[in-house]
Short mmCIF file of C-alpha atoms in Angstrom, two decimals:
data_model
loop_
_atom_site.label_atom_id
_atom_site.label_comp_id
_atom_site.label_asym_id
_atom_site.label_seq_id
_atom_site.Cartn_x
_atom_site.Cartn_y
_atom_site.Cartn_z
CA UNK A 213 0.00 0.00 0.00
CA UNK A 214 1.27 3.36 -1.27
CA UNK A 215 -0.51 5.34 1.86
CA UNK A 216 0.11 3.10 4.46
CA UNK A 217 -2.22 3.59 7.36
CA UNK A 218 -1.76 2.00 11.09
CA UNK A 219 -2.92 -0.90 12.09
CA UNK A 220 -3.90 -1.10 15.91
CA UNK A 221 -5.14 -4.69 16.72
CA UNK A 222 -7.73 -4.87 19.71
CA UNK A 223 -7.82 -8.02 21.87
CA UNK A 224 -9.03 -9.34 25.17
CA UNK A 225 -10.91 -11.92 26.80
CA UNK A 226 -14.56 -12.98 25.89
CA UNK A 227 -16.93 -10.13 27.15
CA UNK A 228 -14.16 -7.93 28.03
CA UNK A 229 -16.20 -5.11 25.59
CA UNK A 230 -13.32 -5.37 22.48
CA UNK A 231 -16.23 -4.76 19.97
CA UNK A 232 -17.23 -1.19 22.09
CA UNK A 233 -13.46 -0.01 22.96
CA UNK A 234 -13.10 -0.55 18.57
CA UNK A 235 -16.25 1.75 18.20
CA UNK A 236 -15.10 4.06 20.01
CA UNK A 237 -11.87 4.02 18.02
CA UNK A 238 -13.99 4.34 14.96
CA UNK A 239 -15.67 7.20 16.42
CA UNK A 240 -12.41 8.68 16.42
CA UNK A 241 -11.56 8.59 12.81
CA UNK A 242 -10.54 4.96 12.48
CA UNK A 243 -11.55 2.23 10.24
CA UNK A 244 -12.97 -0.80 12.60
CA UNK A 245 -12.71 -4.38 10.53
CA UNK A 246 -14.95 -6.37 12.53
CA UNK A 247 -13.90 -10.28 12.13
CA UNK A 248 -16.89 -11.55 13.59
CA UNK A 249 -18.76 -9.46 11.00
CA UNK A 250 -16.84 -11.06 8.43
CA UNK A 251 -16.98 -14.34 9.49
CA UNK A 252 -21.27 -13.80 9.94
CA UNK A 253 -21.14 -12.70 6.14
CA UNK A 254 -18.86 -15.49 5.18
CA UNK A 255 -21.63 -17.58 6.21
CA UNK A 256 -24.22 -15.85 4.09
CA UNK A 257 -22.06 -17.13 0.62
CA UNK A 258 -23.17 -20.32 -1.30
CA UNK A 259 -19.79 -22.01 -1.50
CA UNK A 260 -19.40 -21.56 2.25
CA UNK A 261 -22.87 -22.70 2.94
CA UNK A 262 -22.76 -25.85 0.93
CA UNK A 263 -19.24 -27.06 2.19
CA UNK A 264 -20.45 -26.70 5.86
CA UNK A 265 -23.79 -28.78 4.38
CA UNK A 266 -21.40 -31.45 3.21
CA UNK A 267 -19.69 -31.35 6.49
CA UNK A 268 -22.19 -31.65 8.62
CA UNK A 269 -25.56 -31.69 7.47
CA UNK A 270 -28.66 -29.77 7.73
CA UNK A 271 -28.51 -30.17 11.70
CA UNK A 272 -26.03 -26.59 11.45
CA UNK A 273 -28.69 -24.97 9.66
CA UNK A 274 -32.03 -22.68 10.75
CA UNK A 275 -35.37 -23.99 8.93
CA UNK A 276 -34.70 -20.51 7.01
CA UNK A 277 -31.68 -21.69 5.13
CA UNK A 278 -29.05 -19.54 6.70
CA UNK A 279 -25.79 -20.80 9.41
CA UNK A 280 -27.62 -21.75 12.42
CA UNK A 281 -24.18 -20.58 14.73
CA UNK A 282 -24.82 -21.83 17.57
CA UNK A 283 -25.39 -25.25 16.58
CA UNK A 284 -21.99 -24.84 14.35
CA UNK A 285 -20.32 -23.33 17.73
CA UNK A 286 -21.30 -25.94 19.43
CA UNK A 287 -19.86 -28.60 16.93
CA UNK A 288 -16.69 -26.75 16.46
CA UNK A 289 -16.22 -26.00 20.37
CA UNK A 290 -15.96 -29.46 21.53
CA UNK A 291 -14.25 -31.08 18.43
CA UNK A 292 -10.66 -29.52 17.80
CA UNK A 293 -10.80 -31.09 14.03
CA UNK A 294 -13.92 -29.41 13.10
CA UNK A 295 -12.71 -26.23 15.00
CA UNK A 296 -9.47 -26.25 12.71
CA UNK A 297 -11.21 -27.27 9.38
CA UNK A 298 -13.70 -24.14 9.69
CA UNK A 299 -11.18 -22.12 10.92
CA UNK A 300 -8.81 -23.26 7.43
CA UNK A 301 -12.26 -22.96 5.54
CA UNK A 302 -12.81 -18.64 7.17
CA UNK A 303 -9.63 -17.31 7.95
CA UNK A 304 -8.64 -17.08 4.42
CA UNK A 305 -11.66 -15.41 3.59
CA UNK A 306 -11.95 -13.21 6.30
CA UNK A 307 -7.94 -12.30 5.30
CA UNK A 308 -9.05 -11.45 1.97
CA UNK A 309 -11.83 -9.09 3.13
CA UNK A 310 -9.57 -6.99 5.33
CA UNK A 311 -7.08 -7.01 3.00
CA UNK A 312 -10.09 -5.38 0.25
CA UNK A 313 -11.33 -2.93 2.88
CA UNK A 314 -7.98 -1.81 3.58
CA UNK A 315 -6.79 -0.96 0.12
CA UNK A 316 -10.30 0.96 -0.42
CA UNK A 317 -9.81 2.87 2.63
CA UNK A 318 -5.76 3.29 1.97
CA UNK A 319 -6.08 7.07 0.51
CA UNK A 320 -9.30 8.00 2.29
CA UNK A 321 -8.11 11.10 4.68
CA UNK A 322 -11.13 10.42 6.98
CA UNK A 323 -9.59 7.27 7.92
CA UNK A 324 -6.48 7.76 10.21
CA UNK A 325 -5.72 4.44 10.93
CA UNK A 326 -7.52 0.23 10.84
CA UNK A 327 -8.57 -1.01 13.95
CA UNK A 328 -8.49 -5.08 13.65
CA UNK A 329 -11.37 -6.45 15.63
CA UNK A 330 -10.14 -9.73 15.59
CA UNK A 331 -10.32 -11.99 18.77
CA UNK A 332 -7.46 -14.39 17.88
CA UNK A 333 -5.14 -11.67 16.96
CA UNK A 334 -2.11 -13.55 18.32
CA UNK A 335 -3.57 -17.35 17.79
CA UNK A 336 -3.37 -16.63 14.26
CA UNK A 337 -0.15 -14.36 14.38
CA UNK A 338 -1.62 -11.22 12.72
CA UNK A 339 -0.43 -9.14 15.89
CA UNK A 340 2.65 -8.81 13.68
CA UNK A 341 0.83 -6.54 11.26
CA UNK A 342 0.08 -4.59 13.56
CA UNK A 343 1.69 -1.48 14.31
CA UNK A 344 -0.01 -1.49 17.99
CA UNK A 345 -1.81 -4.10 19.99
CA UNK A 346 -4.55 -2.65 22.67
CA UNK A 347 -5.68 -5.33 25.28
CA UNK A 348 -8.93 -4.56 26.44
CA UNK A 349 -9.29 -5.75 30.52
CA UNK A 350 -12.88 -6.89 32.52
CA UNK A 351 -12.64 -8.61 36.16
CA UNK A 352 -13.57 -12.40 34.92
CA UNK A 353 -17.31 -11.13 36.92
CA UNK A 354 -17.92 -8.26 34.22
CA UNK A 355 -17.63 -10.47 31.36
CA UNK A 356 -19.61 -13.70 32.87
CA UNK A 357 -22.76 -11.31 33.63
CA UNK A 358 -22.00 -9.72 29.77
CA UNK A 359 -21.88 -13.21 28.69
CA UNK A 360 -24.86 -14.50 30.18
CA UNK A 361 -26.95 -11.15 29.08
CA UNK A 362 -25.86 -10.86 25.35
CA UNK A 363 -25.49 -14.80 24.43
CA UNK A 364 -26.71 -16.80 27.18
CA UNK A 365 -23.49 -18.45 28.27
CA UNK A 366 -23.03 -19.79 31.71
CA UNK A 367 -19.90 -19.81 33.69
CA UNK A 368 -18.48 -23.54 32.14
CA UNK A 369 -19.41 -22.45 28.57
CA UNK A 370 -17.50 -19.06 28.73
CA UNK A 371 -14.47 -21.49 30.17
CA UNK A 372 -14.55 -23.75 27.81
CA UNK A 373 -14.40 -21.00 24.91
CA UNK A 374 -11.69 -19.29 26.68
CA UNK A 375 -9.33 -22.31 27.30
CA UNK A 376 -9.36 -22.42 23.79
CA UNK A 377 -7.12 -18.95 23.13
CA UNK A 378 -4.08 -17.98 24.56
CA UNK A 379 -4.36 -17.01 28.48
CA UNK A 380 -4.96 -13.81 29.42
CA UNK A 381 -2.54 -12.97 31.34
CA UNK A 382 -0.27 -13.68 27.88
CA UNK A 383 -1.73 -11.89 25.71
CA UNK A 384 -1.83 -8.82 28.28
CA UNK A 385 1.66 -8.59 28.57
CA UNK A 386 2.79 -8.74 25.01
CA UNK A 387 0.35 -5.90 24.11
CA UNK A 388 1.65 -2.20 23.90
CA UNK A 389 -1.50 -1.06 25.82
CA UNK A 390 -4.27 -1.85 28.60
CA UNK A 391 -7.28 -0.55 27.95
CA UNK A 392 -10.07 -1.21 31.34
CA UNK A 393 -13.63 -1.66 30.46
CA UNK A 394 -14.77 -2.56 33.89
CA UNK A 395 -17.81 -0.97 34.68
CA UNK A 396 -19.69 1.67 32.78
CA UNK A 397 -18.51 2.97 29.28
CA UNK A 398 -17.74 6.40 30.65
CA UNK A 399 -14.95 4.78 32.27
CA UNK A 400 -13.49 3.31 29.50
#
């Protein structure tokens, strides 16, 4: 890219409020790249939708035709080969997509730098594109109760998820910043 923009990378654990620390970035003149977005519209495409049909049947599907993800999460969250195989089947995709967005945005003024939503920033070693890495922080509390509220996960769901990324503690200390979303956002 001729106009090479930052990158700042935003991670943290599960409920720790990543999504509303990167709005608030893009309030302030940066491009957020949600991954989760991307991964939700990945799911809307034919080719994606038919290889996850010849995976695993209709049983990952709402009556409506589209991704049913929870019963997907569920699959991929308790078998590490499934987990992998979607995650060889996205990531690629997603890659490409944030790769696009970036070159449209690359001479746009009105975007100062990329904010990379992306929750396995380090599992999947994009941290080193990243000119910054901001570690959002919640008490373990915080993020159950946000957990339970927005997607109905108990206590041994939200562990099981977790124990699937790097520890916390890890990915704290290798980011350049600590951002603490503890309580209310005008805190933040």
């Amino acid at each position: 890219m001729a106009h090479r923009k930052p990158i700042i990378g935003i991670v943290g654990g599960i409920g720790s409020g990543k999504s509303y620390v990167s709005k608030l970035f893009g309030q302030s003149g940066c491009l957020v790249i949600d991954s989760d977005q991307q991964v939700r519209d990945a799911y809307q495409r034919e080719d994606v939708r038919k290889t996850l049909q010849q995976w695993w049947g209709e049983g990952v599907f709402k009556t409506d035709g589209t991704v049913n993800r929870s019963a997907v999460g569920a699959r991929v969250f308790s078998s590490t080969p499934d987990r992998h195989r979607l995650e060889r089947l996205l990531h690629p995709l997603v890659a490409d997509e944030r790769q696009k967005l970036m070159e449209r945005h690359a001479t746009d003024p009105q975007v100062l730098a990329f904010v990379w939503d992306t929750p396995l920033l380090f599992e999947t070693g994009l941290d080193g594109q990243c000119d910054k890495v901001v570690f959002v922080e919640a008490a373990r509390d915080v993020r159950l109760e946000r957990v339970r509220t927005t997607r109905g996960w108990d206590e041994p769901e939200l562990s099981r998820r977790e124990n699937l990324q790097w520890p916390l503690d890890r990915k704290r200390q290798i980011s350049d910043y600590v951002v603490t979303n503890a309580t209310d956002a005008d805190d933040v």
